[in-house]
mmCIF file of C-alpha atoms in Angstrom:
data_model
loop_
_atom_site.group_PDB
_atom_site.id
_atom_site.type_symbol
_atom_site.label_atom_id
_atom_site.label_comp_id
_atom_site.label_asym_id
_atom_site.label_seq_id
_atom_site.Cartn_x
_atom_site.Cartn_y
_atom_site.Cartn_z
ATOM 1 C CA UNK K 14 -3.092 76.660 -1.688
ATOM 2 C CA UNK K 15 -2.297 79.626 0.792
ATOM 3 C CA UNK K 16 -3.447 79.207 4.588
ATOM 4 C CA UNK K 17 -6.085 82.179 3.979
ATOM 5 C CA UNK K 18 -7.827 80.444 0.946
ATOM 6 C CA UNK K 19 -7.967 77.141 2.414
ATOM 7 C CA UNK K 20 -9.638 78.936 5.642
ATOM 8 C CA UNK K 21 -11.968 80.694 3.689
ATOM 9 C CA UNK K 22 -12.743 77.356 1.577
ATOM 10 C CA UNK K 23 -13.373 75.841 5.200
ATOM 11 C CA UNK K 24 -15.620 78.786 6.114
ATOM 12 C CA UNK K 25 -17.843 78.442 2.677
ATOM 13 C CA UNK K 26 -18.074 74.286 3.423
ATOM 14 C CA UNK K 27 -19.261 74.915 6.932
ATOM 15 C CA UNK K 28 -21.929 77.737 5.700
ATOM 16 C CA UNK K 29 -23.081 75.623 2.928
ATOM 17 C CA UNK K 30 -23.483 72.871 4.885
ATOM 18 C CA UNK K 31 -25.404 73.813 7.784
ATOM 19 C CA UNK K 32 -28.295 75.646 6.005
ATOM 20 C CA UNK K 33 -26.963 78.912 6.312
ATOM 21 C CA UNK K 34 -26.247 79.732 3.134
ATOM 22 C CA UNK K 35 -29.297 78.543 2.127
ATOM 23 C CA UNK K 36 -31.400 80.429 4.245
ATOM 24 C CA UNK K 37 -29.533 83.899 3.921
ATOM 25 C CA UNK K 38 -30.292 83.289 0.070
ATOM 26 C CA UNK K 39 -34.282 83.140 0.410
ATOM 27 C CA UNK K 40 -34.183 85.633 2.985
ATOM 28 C CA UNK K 41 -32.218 87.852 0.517
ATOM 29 C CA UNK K 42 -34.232 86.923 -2.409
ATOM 30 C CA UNK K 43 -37.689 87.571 -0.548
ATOM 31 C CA UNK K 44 -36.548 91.663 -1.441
ATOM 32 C CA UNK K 45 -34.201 92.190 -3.739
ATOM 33 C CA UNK K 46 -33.217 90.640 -7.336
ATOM 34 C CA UNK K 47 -29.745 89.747 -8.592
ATOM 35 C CA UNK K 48 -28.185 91.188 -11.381
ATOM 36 C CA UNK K 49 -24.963 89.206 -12.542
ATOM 37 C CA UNK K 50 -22.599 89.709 -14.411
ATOM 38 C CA UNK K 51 -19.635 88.107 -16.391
ATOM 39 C CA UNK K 52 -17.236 88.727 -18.895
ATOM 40 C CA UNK K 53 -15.676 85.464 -20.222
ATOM 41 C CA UNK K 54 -16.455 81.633 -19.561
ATOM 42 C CA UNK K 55 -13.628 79.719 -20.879
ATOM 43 C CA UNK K 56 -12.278 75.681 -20.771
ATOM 44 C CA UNK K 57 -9.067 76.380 -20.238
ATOM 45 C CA UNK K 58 -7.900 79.530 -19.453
ATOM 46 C CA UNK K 59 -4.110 78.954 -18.851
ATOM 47 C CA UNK K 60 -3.939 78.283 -22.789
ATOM 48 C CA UNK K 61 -4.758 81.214 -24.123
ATOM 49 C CA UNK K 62 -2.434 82.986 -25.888
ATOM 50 C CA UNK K 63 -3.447 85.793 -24.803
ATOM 51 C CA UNK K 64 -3.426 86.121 -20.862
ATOM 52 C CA UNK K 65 -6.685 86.805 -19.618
ATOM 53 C CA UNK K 66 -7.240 88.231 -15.660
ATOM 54 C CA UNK K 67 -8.646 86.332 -13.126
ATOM 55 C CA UNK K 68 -11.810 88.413 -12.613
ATOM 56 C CA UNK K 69 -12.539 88.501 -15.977
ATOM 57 C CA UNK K 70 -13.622 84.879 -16.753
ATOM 58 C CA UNK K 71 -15.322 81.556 -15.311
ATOM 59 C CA UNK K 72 -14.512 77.541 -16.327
ATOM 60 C CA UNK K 73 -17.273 76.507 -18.132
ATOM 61 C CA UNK K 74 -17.352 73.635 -15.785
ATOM 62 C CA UNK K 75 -18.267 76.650 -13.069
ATOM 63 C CA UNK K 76 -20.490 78.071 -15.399
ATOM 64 C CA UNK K 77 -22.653 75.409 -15.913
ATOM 65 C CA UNK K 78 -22.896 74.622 -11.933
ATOM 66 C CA UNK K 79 -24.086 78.660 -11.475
ATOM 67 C CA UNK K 80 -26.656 78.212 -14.089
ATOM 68 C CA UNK K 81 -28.129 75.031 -12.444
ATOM 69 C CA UNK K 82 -27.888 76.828 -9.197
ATOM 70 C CA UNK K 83 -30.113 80.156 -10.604
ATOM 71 C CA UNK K 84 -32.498 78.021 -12.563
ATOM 72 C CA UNK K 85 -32.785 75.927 -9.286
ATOM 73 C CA UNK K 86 -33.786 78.630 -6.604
ATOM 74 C CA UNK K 87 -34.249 81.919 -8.869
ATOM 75 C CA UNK K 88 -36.906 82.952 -11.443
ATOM 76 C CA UNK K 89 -34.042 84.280 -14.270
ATOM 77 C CA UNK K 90 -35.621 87.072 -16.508
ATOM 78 C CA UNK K 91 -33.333 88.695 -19.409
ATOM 79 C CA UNK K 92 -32.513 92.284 -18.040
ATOM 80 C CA UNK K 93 -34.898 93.888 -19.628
ATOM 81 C CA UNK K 94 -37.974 92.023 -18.287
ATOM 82 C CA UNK K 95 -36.270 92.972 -14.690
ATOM 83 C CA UNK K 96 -36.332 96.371 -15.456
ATOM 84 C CA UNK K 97 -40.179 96.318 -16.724
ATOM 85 C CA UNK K 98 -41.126 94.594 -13.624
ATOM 86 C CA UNK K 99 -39.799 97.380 -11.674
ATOM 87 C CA UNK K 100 -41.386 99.856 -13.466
ATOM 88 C CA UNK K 101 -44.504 98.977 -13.026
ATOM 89 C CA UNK K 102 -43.961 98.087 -9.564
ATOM 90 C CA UNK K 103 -44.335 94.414 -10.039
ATOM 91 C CA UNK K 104 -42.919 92.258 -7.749
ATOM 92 C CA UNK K 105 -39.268 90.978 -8.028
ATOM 93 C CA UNK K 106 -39.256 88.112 -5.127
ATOM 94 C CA UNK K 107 -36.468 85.895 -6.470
ATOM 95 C CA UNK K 108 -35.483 86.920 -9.575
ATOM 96 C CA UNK K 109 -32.135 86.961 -11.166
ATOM 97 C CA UNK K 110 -30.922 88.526 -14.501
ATOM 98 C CA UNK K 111 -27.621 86.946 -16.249
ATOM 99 C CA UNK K 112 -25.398 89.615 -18.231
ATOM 100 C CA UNK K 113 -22.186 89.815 -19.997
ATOM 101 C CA UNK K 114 -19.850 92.528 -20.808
ATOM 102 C CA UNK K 115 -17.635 93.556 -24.160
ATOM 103 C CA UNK K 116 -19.193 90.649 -26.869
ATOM 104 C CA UNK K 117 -16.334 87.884 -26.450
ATOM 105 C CA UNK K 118 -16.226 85.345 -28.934
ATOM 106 C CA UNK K 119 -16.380 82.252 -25.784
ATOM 107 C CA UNK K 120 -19.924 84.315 -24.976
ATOM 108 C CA UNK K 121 -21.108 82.131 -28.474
ATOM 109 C CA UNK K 122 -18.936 79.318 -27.928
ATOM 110 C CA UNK K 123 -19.052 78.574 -24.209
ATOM 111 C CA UNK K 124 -21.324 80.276 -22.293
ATOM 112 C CA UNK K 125 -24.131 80.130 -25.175
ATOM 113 C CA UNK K 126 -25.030 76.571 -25.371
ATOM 114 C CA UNK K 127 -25.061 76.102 -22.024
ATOM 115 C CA UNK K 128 -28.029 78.715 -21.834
ATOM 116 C CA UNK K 129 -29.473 76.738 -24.329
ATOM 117 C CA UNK K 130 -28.931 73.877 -22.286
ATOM 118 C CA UNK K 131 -30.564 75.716 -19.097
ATOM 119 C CA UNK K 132 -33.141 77.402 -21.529
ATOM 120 C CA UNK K 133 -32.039 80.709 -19.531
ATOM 121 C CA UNK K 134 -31.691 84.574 -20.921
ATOM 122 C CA UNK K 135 -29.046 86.741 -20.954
ATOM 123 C CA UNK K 136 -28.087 89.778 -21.929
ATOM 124 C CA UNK K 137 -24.861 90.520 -23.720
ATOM 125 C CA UNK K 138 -23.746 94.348 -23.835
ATOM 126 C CA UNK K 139 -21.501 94.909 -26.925
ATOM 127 C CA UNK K 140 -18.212 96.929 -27.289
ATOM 128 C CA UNK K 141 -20.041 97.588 -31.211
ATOM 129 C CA UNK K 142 -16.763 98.891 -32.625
ATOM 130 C CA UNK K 143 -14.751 95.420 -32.035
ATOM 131 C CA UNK K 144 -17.406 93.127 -32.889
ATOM 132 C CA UNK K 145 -16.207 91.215 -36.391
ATOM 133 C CA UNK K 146 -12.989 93.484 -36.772
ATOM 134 C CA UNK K 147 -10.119 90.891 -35.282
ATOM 135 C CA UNK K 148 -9.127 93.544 -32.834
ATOM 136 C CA UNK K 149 -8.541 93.413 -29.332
ATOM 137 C CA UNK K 150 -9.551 95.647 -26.035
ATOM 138 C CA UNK K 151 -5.937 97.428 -24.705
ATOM 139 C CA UNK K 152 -5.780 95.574 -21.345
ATOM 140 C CA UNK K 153 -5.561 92.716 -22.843
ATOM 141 C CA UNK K 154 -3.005 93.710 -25.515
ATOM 142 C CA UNK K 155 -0.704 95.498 -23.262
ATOM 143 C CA UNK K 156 -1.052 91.934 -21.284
ATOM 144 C CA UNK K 157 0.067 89.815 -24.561
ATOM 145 C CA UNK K 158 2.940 92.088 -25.015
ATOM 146 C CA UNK K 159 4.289 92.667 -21.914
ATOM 147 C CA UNK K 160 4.360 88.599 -21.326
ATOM 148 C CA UNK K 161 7.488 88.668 -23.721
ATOM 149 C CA UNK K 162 10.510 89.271 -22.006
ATOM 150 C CA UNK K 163 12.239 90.735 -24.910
ATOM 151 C CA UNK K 164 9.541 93.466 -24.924
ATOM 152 C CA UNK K 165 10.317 94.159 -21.027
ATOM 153 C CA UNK K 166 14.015 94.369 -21.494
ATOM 154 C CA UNK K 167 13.619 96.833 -24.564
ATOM 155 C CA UNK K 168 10.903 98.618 -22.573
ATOM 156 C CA UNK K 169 13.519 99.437 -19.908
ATOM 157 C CA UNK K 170 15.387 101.040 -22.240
ATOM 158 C CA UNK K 171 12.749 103.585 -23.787
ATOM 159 C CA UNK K 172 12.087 107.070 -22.734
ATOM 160 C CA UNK K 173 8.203 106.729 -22.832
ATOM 161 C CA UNK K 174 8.122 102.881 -21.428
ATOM 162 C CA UNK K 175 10.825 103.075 -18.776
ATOM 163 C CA UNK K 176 8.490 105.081 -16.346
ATOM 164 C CA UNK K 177 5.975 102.849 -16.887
ATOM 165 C CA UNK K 178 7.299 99.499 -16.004
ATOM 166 C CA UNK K 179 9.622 100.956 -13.114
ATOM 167 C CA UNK K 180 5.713 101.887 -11.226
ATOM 168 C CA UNK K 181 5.946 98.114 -11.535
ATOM 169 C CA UNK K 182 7.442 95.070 -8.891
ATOM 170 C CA UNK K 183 10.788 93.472 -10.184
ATOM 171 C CA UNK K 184 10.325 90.108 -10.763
ATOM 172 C CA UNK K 185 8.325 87.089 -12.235
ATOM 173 C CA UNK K 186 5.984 88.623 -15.362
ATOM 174 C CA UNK K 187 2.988 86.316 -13.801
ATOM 175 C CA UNK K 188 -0.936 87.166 -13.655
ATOM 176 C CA UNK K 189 -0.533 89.446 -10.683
ATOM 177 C CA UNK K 190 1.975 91.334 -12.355
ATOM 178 C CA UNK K 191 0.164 91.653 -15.130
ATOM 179 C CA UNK K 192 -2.717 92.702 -13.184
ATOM 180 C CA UNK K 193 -0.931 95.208 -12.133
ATOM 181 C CA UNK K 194 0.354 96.750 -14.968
ATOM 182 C CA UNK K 195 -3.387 96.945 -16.322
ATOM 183 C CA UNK K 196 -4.025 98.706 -12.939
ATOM 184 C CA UNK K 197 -1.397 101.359 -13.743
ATOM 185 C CA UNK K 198 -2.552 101.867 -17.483
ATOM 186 C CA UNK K 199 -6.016 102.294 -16.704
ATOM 187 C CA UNK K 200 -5.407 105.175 -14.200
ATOM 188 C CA UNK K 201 -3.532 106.919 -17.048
ATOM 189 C CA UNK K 202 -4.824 109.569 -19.209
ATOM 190 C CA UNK K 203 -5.937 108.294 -22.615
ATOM 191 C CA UNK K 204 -3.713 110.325 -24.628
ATOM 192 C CA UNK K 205 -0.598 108.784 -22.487
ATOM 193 C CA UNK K 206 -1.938 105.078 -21.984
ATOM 194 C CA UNK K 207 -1.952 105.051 -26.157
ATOM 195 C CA UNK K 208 1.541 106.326 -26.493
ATOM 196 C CA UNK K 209 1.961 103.159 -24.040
ATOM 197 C CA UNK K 210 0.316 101.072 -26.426
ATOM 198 C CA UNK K 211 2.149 102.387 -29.193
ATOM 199 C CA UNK K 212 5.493 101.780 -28.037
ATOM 200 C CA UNK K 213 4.556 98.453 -27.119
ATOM 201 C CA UNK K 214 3.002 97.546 -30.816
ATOM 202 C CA UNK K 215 6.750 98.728 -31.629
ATOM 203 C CA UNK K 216 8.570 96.491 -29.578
ATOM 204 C CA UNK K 217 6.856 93.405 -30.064
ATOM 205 C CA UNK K 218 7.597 91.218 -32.994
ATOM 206 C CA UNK K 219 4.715 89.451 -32.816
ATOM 207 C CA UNK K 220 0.713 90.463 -33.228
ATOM 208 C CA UNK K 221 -1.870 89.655 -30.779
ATOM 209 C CA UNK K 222 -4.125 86.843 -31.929
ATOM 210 C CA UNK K 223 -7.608 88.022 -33.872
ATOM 211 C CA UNK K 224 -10.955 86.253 -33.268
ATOM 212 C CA UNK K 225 -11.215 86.748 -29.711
ATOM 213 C CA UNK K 226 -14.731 88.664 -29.978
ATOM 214 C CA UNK K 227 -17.665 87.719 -31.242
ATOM 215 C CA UNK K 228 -18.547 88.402 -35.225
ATOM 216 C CA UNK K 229 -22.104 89.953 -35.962
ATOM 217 C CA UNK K 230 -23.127 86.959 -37.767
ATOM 218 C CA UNK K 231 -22.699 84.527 -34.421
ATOM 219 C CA UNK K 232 -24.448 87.682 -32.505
ATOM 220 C CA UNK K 233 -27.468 87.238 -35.165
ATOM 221 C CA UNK K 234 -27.828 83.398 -34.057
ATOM 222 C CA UNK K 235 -28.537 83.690 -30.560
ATOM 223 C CA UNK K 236 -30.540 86.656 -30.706
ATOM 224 C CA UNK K 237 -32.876 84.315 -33.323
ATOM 225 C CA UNK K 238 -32.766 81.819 -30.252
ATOM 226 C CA UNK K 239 -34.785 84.379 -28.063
ATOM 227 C CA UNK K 240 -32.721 83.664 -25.246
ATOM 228 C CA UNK K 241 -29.851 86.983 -25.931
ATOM 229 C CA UNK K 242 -30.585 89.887 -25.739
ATOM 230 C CA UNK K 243 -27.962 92.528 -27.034
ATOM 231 C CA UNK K 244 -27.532 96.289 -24.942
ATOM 232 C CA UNK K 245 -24.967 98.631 -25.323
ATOM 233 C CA UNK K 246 -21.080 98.494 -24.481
ATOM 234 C CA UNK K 247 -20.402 101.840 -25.928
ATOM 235 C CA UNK K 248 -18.190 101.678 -29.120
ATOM 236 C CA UNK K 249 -14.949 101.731 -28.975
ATOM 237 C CA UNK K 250 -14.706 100.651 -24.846
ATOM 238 C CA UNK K 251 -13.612 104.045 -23.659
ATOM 239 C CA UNK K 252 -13.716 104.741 -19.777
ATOM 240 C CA UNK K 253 -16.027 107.506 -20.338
ATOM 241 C CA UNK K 254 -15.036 109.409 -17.218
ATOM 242 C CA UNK K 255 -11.803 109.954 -18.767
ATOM 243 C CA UNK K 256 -12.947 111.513 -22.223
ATOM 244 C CA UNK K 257 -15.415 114.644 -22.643
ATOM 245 C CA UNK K 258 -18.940 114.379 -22.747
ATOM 246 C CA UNK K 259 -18.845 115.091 -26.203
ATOM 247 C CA UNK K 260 -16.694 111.663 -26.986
ATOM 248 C CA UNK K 261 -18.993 110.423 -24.043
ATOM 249 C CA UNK K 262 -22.172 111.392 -25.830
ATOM 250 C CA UNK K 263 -20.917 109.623 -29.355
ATOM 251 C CA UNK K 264 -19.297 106.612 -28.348
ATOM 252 C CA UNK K 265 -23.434 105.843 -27.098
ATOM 253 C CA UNK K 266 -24.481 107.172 -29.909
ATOM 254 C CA UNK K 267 -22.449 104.926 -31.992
ATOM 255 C CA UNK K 268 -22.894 101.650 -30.501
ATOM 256 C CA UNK K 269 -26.762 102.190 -30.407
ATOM 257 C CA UNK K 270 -26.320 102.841 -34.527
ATOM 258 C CA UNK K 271 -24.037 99.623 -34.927
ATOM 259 C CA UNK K 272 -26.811 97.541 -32.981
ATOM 260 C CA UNK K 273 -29.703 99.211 -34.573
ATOM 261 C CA UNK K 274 -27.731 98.270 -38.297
ATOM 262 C CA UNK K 275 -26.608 94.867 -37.819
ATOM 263 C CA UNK K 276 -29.238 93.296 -35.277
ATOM 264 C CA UNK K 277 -32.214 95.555 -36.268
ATOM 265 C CA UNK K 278 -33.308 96.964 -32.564
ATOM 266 C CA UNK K 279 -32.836 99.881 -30.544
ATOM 267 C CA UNK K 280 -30.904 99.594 -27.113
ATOM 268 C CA UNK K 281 -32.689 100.756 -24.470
ATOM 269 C CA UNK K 282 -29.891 99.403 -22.115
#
């Protein structure tokens, strides 16, 4: 553990300890309401095949300590009920709303019965066009190939890829790296980060795993439950700021259309 983490580990015990935290919380809570929100919550996450980055997931063991926390000291509404309340100008002293991003399959797995568990809502905004299909979002693609060293040394040697991966430290292919690389893609242009992607899928002799998002039928369960609530993640998980407002306008379109066919309601998030 570095110096700086185990300092700011020493800071957190300290605050937590002497009330402080505590009391920052209801002061906090007397005016505003919390909106939070994950991506993945997963056992184990140094197994997965494919690597997944550190901001996008919590253990389940964490999990499960948050949601005892919230249902402790918060009044947790699904996101929509938050919304009414501020509507209609009703108060929000203490409230929290729980939401997740994309529609990963550990959402249903993981995270899902410990809701149950906590009898707390959620709600889950869908990437519609990867739900049930076996494919995978691009960051973490790129990430599954670009952990093969085989892939990096013929990378070096392409036209399109060298560019790339010289924007990129030399050394150890570790989760910061791979971070970083992510970084780099995402600030391309579409058009270029798929020829990226392409030459990658080339390279590699092996395919990413499928499964890794949720199927419609496991999204039908726990909205039966009455605890998930489903908004939309656009369609096909485009950073809309880098496509017209024309692809901008469908990809909403779309996703509403895929919820309001396979789950029967109309997104109004």
């Amino acid at each position: 553990m570095s110096f700086r983490l185990a300092l700011k580990g020493m800071a957190a015990d300290v605050f937590y300890k002497t009330g402080a935290f505590e009391l920052l919380c209801r002061r906090i809570a007397k005016t505003k309401a919390f909106v939070l929100m994950y991506h993945r919550v997963l056992d184990d996450p140094a197994s997965e095949t494919v690597p997944v980055q550190p901001g996008m997931y919590v253990k389940a063991s964490t999990f499960r300590q948050h949601l005892a926390f919230l249902k402790s000291r918060f009044r947790v509404l699904s996101l929509s009920e938050l919304v009414a309340r501020i509507g209609t100008g009703k108060s929000i002293d203490s409230c929290c709303a729980i939401t997740f991003d994309d529609g990963w399959r550990d959402n249903y797995t993981q995270a899902y019965p410990l809701l149950r568990e906590f009898s707390l809502p959620v709600t889950i905004f869908l990437a519609t066009g990867f739900i049930g299909t076996g494919c995978i979002f691009w960051p973490d693609e790129s990430a599954f190939y670009l952990q093969q060293p085989e892939v990096i040394r013929a990378g070096r040697e392409s036209a399109l890829l060298r560019p790339f991966l010289d924007k990129l430290p030399a050394g150890t292919v570790d989760a910061k790296w791979l971070e970083q690389a992510i970084a780099v893609l995402k600030a391309l242009p579409p058009w270029k980060r798929e020829g990226i992607m392409g030459c990658l899928r080339e390279l590699s002799e092996k395919n990413p795993p499928g499964g890794l998002l949720m199927g419609w039928t496991e999204a039908k369960e726990m909205q039966a439950s009455g605890l998930v609530d489903f908004g939309s993640h656009t369609a096909n998980h485009f950073i809309l700021d880098q496509v017209s407002q024309e692809q901008a306008e469908e990809e909403i379109l779309q996703s509403k259309l895929d919820l309001e066919e396979h789950l029967g309601i109309t997104p109004e998030l």
